[in-house]
XYZ file of C-alpha atoms in Angstrom:
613
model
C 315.497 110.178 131.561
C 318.997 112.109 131.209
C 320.382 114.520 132.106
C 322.428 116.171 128.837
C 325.550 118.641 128.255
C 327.146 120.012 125.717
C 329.341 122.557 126.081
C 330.994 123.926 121.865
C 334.075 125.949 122.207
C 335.468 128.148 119.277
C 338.666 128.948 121.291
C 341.268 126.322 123.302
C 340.463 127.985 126.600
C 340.268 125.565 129.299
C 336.872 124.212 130.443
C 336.162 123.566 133.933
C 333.266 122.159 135.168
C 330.967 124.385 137.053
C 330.466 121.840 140.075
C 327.156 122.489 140.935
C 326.229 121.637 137.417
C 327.496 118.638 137.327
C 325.987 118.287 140.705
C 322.629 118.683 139.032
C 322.975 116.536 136.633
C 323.674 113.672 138.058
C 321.208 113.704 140.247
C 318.718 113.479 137.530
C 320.703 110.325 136.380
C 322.090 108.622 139.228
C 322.755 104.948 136.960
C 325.339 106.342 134.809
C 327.614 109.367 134.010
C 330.244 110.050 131.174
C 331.675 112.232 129.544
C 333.401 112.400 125.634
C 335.250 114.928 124.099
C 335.509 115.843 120.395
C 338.023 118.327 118.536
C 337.888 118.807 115.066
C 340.961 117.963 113.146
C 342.452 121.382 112.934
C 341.592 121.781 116.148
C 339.750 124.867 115.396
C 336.058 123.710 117.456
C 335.622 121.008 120.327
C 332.599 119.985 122.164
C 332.405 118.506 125.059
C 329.634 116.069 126.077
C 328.371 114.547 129.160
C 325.474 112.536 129.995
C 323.851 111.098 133.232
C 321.405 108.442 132.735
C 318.051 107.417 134.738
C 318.129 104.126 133.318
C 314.078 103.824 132.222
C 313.537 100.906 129.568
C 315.513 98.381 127.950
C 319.027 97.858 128.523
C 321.273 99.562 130.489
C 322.712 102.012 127.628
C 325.532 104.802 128.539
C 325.395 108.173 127.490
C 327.295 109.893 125.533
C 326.493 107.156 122.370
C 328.833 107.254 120.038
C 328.268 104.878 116.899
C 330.808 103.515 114.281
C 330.450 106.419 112.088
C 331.450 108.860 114.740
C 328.366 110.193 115.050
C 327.030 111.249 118.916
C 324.133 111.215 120.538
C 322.730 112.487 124.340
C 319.272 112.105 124.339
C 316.779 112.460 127.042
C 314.042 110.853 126.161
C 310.929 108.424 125.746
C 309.423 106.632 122.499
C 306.106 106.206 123.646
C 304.855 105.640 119.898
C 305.722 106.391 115.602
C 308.935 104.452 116.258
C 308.839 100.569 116.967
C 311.068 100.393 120.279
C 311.291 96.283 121.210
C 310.894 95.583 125.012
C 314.612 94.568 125.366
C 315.419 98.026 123.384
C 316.557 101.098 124.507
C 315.018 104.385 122.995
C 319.211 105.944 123.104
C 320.599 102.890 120.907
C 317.224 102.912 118.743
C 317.456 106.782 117.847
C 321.274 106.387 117.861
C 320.475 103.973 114.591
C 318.163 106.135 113.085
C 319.630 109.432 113.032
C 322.952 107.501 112.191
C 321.206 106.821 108.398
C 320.568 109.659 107.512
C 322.181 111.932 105.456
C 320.215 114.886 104.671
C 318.363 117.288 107.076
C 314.789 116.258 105.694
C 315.724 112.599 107.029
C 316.398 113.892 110.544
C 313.579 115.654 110.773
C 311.368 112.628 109.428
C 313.225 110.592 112.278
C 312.638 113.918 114.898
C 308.575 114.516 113.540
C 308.169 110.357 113.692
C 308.514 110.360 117.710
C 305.624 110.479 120.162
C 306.981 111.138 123.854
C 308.977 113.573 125.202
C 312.520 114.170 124.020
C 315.184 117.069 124.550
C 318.906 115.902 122.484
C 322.219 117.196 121.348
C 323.398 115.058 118.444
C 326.977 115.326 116.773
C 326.469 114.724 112.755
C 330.179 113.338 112.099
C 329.874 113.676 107.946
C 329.670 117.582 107.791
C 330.553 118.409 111.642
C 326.947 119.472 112.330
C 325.689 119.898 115.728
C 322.171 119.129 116.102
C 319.685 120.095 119.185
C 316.162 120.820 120.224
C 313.115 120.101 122.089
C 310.051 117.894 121.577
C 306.780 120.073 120.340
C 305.384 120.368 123.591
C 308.640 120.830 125.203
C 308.103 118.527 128.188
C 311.981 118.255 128.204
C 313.733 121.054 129.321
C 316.872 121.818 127.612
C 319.050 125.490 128.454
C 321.607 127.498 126.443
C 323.876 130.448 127.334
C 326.849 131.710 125.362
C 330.463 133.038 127.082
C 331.885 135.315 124.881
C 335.064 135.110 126.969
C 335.706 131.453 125.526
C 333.468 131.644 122.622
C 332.051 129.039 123.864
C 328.003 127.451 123.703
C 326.547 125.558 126.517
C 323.382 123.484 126.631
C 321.891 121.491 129.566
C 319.138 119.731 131.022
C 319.766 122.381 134.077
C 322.067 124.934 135.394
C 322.985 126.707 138.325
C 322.067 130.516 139.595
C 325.465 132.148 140.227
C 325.164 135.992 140.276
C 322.199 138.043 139.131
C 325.076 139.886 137.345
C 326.314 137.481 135.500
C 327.458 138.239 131.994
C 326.018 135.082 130.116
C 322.769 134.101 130.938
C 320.913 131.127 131.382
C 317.980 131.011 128.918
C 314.936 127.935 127.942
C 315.433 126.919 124.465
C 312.198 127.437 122.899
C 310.248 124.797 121.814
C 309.641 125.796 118.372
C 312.084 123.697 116.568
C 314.904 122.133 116.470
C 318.581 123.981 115.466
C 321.382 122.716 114.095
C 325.136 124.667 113.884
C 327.771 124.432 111.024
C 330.738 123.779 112.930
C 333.164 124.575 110.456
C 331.837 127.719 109.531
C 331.138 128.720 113.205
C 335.075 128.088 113.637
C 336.036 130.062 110.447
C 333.729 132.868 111.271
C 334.791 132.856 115.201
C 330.405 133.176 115.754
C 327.519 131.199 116.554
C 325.004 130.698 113.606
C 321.865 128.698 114.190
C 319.948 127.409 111.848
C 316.381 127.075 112.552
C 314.236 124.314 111.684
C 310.348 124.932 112.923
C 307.274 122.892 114.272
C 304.668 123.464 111.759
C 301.108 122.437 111.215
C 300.285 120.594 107.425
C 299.281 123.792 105.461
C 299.309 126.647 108.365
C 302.689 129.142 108.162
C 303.636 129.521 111.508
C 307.315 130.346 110.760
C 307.010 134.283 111.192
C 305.736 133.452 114.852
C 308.612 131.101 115.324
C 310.885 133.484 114.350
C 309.809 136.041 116.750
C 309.834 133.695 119.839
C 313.215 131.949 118.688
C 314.939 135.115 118.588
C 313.564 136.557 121.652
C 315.425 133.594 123.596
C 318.916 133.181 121.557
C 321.725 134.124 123.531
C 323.711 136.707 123.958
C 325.899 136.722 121.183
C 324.248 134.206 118.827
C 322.373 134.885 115.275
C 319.849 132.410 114.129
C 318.646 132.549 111.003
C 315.709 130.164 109.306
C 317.256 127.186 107.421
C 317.349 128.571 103.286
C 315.624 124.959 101.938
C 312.217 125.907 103.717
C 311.949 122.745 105.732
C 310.066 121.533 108.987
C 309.775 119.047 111.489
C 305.565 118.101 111.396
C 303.581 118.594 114.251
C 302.559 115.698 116.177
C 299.202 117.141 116.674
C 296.479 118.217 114.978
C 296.012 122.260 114.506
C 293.225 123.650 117.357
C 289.124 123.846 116.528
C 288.781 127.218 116.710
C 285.123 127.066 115.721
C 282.367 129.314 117.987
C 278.283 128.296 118.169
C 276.778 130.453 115.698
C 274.467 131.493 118.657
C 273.696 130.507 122.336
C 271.002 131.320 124.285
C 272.119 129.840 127.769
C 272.447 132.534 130.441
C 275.877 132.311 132.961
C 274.616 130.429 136.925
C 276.275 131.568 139.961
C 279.701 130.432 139.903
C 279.340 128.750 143.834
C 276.406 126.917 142.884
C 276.443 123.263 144.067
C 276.209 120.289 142.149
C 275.789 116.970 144.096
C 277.043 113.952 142.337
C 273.567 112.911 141.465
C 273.238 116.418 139.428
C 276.488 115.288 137.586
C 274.543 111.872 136.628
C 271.622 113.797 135.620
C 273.777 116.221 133.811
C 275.647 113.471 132.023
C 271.721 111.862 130.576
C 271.427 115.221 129.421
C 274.312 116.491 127.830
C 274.177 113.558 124.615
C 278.083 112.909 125.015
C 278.497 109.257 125.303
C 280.552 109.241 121.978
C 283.186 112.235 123.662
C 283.774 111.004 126.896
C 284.146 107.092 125.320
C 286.510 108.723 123.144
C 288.516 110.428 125.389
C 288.498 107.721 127.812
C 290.309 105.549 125.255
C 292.873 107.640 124.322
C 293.724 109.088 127.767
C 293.562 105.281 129.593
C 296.385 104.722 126.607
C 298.420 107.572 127.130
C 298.399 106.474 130.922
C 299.250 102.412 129.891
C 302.075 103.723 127.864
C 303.873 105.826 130.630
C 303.195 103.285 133.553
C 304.264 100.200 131.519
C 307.500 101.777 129.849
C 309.902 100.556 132.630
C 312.964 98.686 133.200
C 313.220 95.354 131.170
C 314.842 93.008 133.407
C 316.610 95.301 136.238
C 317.084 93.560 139.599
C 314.904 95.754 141.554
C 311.803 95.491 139.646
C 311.845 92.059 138.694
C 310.794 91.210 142.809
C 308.205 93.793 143.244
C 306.734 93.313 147.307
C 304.367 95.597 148.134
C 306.465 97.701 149.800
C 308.147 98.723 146.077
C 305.936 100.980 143.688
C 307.290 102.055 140.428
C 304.474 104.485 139.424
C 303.736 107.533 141.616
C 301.244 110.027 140.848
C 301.299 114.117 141.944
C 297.890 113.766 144.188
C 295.435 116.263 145.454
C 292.237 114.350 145.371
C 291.568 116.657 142.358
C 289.735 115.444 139.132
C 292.929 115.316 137.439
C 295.031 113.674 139.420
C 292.204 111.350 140.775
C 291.851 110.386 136.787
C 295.069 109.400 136.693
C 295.638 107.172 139.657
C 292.345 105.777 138.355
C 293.789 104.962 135.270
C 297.137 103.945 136.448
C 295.117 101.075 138.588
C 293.919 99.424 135.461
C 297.336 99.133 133.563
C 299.664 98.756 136.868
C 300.036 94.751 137.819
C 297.696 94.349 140.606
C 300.494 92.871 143.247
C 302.399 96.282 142.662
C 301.382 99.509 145.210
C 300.621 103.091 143.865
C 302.316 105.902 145.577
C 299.919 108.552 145.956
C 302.367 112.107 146.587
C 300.280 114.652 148.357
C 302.631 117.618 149.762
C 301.296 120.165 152.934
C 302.783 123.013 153.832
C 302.536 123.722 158.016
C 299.960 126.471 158.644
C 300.921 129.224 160.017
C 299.396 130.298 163.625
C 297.046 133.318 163.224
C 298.439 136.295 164.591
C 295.795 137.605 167.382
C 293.870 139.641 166.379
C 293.170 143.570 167.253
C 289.940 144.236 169.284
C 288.825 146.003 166.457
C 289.231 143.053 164.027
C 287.707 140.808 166.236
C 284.633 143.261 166.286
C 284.096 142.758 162.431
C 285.010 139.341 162.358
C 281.898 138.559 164.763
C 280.075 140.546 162.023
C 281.174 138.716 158.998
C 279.196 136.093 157.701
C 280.900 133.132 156.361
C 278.824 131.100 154.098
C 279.731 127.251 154.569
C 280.143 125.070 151.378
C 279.100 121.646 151.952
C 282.473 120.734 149.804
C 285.082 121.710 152.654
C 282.018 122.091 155.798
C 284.079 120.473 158.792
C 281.724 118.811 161.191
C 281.615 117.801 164.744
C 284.415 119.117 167.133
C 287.741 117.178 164.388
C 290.834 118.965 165.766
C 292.850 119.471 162.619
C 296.288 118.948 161.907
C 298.333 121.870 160.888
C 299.129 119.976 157.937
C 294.888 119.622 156.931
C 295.761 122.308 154.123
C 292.632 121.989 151.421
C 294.755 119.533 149.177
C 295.383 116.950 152.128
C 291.357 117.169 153.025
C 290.719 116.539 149.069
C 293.418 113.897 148.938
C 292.233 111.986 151.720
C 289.041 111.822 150.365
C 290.317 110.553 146.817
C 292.099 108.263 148.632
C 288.739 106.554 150.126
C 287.201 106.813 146.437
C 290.072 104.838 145.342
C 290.022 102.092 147.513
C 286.418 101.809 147.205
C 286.852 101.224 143.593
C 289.912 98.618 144.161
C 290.187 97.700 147.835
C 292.796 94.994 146.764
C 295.260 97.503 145.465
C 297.675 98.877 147.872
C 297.648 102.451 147.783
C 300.405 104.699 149.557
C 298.850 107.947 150.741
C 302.042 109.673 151.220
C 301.372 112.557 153.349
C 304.408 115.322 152.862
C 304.665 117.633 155.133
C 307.280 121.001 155.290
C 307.643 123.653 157.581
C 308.557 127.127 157.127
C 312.306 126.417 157.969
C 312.770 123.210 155.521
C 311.415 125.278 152.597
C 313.678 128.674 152.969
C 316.363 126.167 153.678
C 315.667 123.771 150.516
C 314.695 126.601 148.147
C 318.475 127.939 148.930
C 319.987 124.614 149.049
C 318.969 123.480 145.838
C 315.090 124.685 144.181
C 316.157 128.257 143.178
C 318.826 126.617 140.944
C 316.347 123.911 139.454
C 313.620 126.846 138.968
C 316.172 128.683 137.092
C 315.973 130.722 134.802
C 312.073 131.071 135.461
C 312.032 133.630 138.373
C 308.654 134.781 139.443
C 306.547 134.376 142.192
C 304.666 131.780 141.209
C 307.563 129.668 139.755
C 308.536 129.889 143.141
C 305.764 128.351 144.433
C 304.786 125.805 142.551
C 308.804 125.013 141.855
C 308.942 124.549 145.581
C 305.898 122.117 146.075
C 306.500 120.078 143.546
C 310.289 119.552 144.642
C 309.164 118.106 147.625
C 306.347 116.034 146.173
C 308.579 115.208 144.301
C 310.855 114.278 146.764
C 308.303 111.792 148.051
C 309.430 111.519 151.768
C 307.143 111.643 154.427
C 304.591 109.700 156.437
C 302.462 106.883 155.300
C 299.355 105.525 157.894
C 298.989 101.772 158.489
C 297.318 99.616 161.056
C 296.106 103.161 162.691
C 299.579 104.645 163.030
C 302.079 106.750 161.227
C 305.660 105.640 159.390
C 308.287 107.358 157.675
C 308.354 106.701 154.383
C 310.084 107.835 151.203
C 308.722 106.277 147.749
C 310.558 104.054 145.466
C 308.907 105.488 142.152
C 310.883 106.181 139.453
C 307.870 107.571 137.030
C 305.801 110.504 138.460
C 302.693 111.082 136.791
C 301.055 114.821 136.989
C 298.334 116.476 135.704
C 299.530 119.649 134.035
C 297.602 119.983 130.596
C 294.164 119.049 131.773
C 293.190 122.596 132.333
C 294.887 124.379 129.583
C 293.251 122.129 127.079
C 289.659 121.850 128.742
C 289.266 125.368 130.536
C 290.389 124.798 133.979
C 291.360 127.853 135.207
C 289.272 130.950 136.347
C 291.131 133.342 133.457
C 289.160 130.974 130.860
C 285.646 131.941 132.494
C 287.158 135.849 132.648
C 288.070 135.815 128.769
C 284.477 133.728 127.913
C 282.248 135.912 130.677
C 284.052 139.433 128.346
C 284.446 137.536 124.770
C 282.051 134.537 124.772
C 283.551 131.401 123.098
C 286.028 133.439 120.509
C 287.586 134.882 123.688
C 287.633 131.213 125.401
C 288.999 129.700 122.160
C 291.692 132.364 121.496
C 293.163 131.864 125.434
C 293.331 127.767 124.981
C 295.580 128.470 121.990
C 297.452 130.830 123.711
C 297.831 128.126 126.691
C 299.303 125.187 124.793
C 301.623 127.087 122.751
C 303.197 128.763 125.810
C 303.015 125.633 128.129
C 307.128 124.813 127.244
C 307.970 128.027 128.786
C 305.811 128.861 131.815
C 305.331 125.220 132.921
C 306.567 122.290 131.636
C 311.127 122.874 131.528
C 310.835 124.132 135.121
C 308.808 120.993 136.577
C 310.897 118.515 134.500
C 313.929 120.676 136.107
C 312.631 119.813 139.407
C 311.078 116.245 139.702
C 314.031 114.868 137.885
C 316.187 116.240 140.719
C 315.093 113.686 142.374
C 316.256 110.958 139.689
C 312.445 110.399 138.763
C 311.105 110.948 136.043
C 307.471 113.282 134.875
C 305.699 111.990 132.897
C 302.432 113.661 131.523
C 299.368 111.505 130.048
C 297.540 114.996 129.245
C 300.290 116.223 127.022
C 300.358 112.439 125.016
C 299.887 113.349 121.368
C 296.929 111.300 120.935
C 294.915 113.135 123.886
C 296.291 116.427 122.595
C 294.660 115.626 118.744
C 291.448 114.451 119.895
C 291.057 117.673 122.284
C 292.163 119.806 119.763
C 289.870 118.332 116.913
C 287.064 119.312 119.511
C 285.424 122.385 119.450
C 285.269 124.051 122.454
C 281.749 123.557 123.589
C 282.087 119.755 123.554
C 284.994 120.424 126.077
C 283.855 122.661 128.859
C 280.757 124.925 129.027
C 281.224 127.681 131.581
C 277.837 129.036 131.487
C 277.391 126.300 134.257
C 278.792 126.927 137.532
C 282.245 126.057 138.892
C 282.823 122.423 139.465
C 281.323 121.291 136.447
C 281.158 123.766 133.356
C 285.347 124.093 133.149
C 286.693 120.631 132.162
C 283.180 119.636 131.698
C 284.242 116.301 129.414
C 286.767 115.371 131.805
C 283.937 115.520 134.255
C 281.889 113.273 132.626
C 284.699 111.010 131.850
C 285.522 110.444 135.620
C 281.608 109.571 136.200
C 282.676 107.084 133.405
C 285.456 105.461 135.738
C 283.676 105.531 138.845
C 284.543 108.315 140.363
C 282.267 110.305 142.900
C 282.434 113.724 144.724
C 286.752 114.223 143.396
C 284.512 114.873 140.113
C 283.056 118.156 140.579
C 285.906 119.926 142.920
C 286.553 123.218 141.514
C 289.995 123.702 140.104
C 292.397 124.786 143.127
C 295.637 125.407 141.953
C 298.582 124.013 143.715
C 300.237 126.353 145.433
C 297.020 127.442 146.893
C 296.166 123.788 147.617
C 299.085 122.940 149.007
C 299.344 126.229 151.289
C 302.584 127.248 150.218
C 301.563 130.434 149.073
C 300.099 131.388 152.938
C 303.656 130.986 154.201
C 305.450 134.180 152.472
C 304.947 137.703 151.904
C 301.039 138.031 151.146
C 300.739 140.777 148.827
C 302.532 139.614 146.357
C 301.506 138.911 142.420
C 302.416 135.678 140.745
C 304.091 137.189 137.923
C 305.717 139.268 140.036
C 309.485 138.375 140.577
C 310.676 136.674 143.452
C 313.490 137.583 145.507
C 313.416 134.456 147.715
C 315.047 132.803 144.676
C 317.969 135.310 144.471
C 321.340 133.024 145.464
C-alpha cells in the first residue's frame, strides 16, 4: 500500500506542500517517501509526484518508479491474480514493465482490465506526455482530485486535508467508473483540463451513458471530461448481476425476532438442498482470504522471526458472521506458530441521566421482552466497555479457540472515551473522512480509526496488558451484506417489492460501494500504515454471487438471523461455526456504541458538524 500524489501545473507558480498532506501520506507509507518532478521541454506543464510506500510484497521498491523510457509510475496497489507476480516480485516494478510496453490505449487498458486486487495509480506516458489515472472497479483504493484555478493546477491523492468549508477548490472521490487519462500538451496549449474518459463496462451491456452521468457529477471545478472518441473500455472483472425473480412464491414473511437455535440452522441447512452453493462459495471465499493473508513481505527482517507475540494478519472483529468467517478462514491459510489479532473497538457508555419521577413511573410499566441472544444472567457487573459488539466478540472469540485451541488468538479489546474521540476526530479522522461528511461517515470513520489503530488491552493468565498490534494487513467485512442482503433496507424494499425490489437495491449497493464506503475506510485504516484488505470484494467471490440469483443468496421471508445472508449462514455451519452464525446484522456504529455518545436525534445522512475543522 501507497500513498500517491500528483499534483499537474499549467502555470510556473510555485508549489508548496500543504503540510498536513504530506503528513497524511506518509503515514500510510511509513518505509519510504520520494518525490520526482517532471517539466515538459518548453516548460509549458510540470507534474509533480510523490509517493510513500507500505512496503507489502517482494522487494523493497521506491515510489515514484521511473523506468528507462521515462515513463512514471505511483501505484497503490495489490496483484492478487490475471498477472503472474513471482514471490521475490514487487507488484510496482511488475506493472512498471507492463504499462512501459505499451503503446496504444487498448494495451493499457488490457494491462488495467488484466488485474485482480485493488489498485488506485497515476502513471506518466513519456511517448505522447499522457497522464494516466484511475481506480480499480470496485474502487477499494481511494484516490481524490481538486483543481486551483489560481495555479491552473490538478491535484490527486490517496488523501487530503479539510482546510476551510469555504474553500474555493474542493476536495472530491474520483469515481470509480474508469480510468482517465489527460493530453498534456494540449492541456498546456489550451491553458484547461480535458479528461478523457475510459469506462468499466460489462461484455455486451452499454453502461457508458450512466458513467457519464456519475463522472461528471464528480469532475472538478474547472475541468471538462469528455468520453474517449475510439469507443474503448477497460472489462469488468466481474460478471454482470442475476437479476432473475421466482416466477411465483408462495412462502408467507415470519416474525422478524423469531429465534433460531443453532440446531434449527442444522435442520434448516438438510432442508434447504444447497450443498453445491455453500461448497462453492466456501472455495472461492477461503481463496480470496489465502490470497490477502499470504501476500506479505518476502524476506523483511521482521517477519522472517515471527514469536508469538508478532501477528501480521488482523481482522476488524465483532463476533459477527462476517467477521467470524474471516478469522475462520484466516486460521486455515495463516502458519500455525503465527497469532491472529482479533480488533474489537468499544466506545465507554455513557451514565444514564436519572430519570424524572414520571419516567420512572412508565418505565416500571414497560415490558421488556428478553432475547435469549443478549439475556445477561446471574448478578455479572458489566464493564462500561460491554457495548453489544464486545459481548458478541467475546463470544466469537470462545468459538474460535474451540475450533483451534493451538492458535494464539489476540482479543484486542479497544476501548475510547468520550474525550479521546472529540479529541482524535479533530486531531486527525475529520481529515481522513474527508470529503465524505455525514453523520454516519462520522461514525463509522471514527470506529474504524481506532480499530484500526489497534491499541488497547489484551487478557492473559487472568489479567489485563496494554497492547498495540503489529499487523500490517487488516481484514474487514464490508461487502458481505451488500451482496447477500444484510441490511434491514433489503427486507424494506423485498417486504414493498418482493424479489424485483430486493434485486434492484443489491445492484444499486455494489455500484455505489466506491463512494459511500470503501475510499473513506481505505482513507482511514491506512492512516495507520496498515493496510484493508477485503476478501468479500475479491473478484472471484463477487462473480460467483453475482451469477446467483437472489433466492439462492438470502431468503427474507425467514426471520432475522437467518433469511438475510442466508448462504453465508450456511457456509459458516460449513466451517464450524455455532451461535456467531445466526446474529442478526448490527451495524457498527451501533455495535460499537459510538453512535450513543453524540447528539441522538440525528439522521445518518444527515451532515455532521463534529467534522467541521
Amino acid at each position: 500500500m501507497c500513498g500517491i500524489f500528483c499534483l499537474v501545473s499549467l502555470s510556473s507558480a510555485h508549489f508548496e506542500w500543504d503540510k498536513m498532506v504530506y503528513e497524511h501520506l506518509r503515514s500510510r507509507g511509513p518505509n519510504s517517501s520520494q518525490d520526482l518532478t517532471v517539466i515538459s521541454a518548453d516548460s509549458s506543464f510540470r507534474c509533480l509526484f510523490s509517493a510513500h510506500v507500505l512496503h507489502m510484497r517482494g522487494l523493497l521498491t521506491p515510489q515514484p518508479f521511473e523506468d528507462a523510457f521515462g515513463n512514471i509510475l505511483v501505484w497503490n496497489g495489490e496483484i492478487f491474480g490475471g498477472l503472474p507476480v513471482m514471490p521475490e516480485e514487487n507488484d510496482t516494478a511488475v506493472m512498471s514493465k507492463r504499462l512501459s510496453a505499451c503503446s496504444e490505449p487498448s494495451e493499457i487498458l488490457t494491462v488495467l482490465s488484466a488485474v485482480r486486487g485493488p489498485w488506485a495509480f497515476v502513471y506518466y506516458q513519456k511517448a505522447g506526455d499522457y497522464l494516466w489515472f484511475g481506480r480499480d472497479f470496485f474502487g477499494r483504493r481511494s484516490l481524490l482530485w481538486k483543481f486551483d484555478p489560481d495555479i491552473g493546477a490538478l491535484t490527486l491523492t490517496s488523501v487530503a486535508a479539510q482546510i476551510s468549508t469555504y474553500d474555493s477548490a474542493h476536495w472530491k472521490e474520483i469515481p470509480a467508473a474508469g480510468v482517465y487519462r489527460i493530453d498534456l500538451k494540449a492541456a498546456a496549449e489550451a491553458v484547461s483540463m480535458s479528461l478523457e474518459i475510459f469506462p468499466w463496462t460489462h461484455a455486451g451491456i452499454n453502461v457508458i451513458p450512466h458513467c457519464c452521468e456519475v463522472i461528471f457529477e464528480s469532475l472538478p471545478c474547472g475541468c471538462s471530461g469528455v468520453m474517449n472518441k475510439s469507443g474503448l473500455a477497460l472489462a469488468s472483472p466481474v460478471c454482470p448481476l442475476n437479476m432473475s425473480i421466482p416466477k411465483s412464491s408462495d412462502k408467507t414473511e415470519i416474525h422478524q425476532d423469531s429465534y433460531l437455535s443453532i440446531s434449527d440452522l442444522e435442520e434448516l441447512l438438510m432442508s434447504k438442498q444447497k450443498t453445491d452453493e455453500v461448497s462453492h462459495l466456501f472455495r472461492v471465499l477461503s481463496e480470496a482470504v489465502r490470497r490477502r493473508v499470504q501476500s506479505l513481505p518476502f524476506k523483511e527482517p521482521e517477519y522472517t522471526h515471527l514469536t508469538n507475540k508478532n501477528a501480521s494478519i488482523g481482522v476488524l472483529f465483532s463476533g459477527g458472521i462476517d467477521s467470524m468467517i474471516l478469522a475462520a478462514l484466516a486460521d486455515q491459510h495463516v502458519p500455525a506458530h503465527q497469532p491472529i489479532d482479533l480488533l474489537n473497538v468499544a466506545f465507554k457508555i455513557l451514565e444514564p441521566k436519572q430519570m424524572t419521577g414520571s419516567a420512572k413511573k412508565t418505565q416500571k410499566h414497560k415490558k421488556t421482552p428478553t432475547n435469549p441472544k443478549t439475556a445477561k444472567t446471574g448478578s455479572q457487573t458489566l464493564s462500561p466497555f460491554d457495548v453489544p459488539d464486545r459481548l458478541t466478540g467475546k463470544a466469537g472469540l470462545k468459538e474460535l479457540r474451540d475450533l483451534n485451541p493451538e492458535r494464539q488468538w489476540n482479543f484486542v479489546e479497544i476501548n475510547v472515551t468520550q474525550g479521546e474521540l472529540q479529541e482524535m476526530r479533530q486531531e486527525r479522522i475529520c481529515h481522513l473522512v474527508h470529503p465524505l461528511d455525514t453523520v454516519l461517515d462520522d461514525s463509522i470513520g471514527c470506529a474504524m480509526w481506532f480499530a484500526a489503530r489497534g491499541t488497547g488491552v489484551i487478557t492473559k493468565d487472568g489479567s489485563q496488558r496494554p497492547f498495540t498490534s503489529s499487523a500490517k494487513v487488516i481484514l474487514t467485512g464490508i461487502g458481505a451484506d451488500e451482496q447477500l442482503a444484510g441490511y434491514s433496507r433489503h427486507r424494506v424494499q423485498y417486504k414493498m417489492f418482493g424479489h424485483e425490489g430486493l434485486v434492484q437495491e443489491l445492484a444499486t449497493e455494489l455500484g455505489r460501494i466506491s463512494s459511500r464506503n470503501l475510499g473513506r475506510d481505505d482513507r482511514v485504516i491506512g492512516d495507520h500504515g496498515r493496510e484493508a484488505r477485503f476478501p468479500y470484494l475479491d473478484e472471484d467471490v463477487v462473480s460467483y454471487l453475482n451469477s446467483l440469483p437472489v433466492w439462492k443468496k438470502a431468503d427474507l421471508s425467514l426471520p432475522r438471523g437467518v433469511g438475510e445472508k442466508l448462504l453465508l449462514r450456511l457456509t459458516a455451519k460449513q466451517l464450524g461455526l455455532g451461535q456467531s452464525a445466526v446474529l442478526p446484522k448490527r451495524a457498527m456504529q451501533f455495535g460499537s456504541r459510538i453512535a450513543k455518545m453524540e447528539a441522538g436525534h440525528e439522521r445518518g445522512s444527515d451532515k455532521c458538524t463534529r467534522l467541521l475543522p
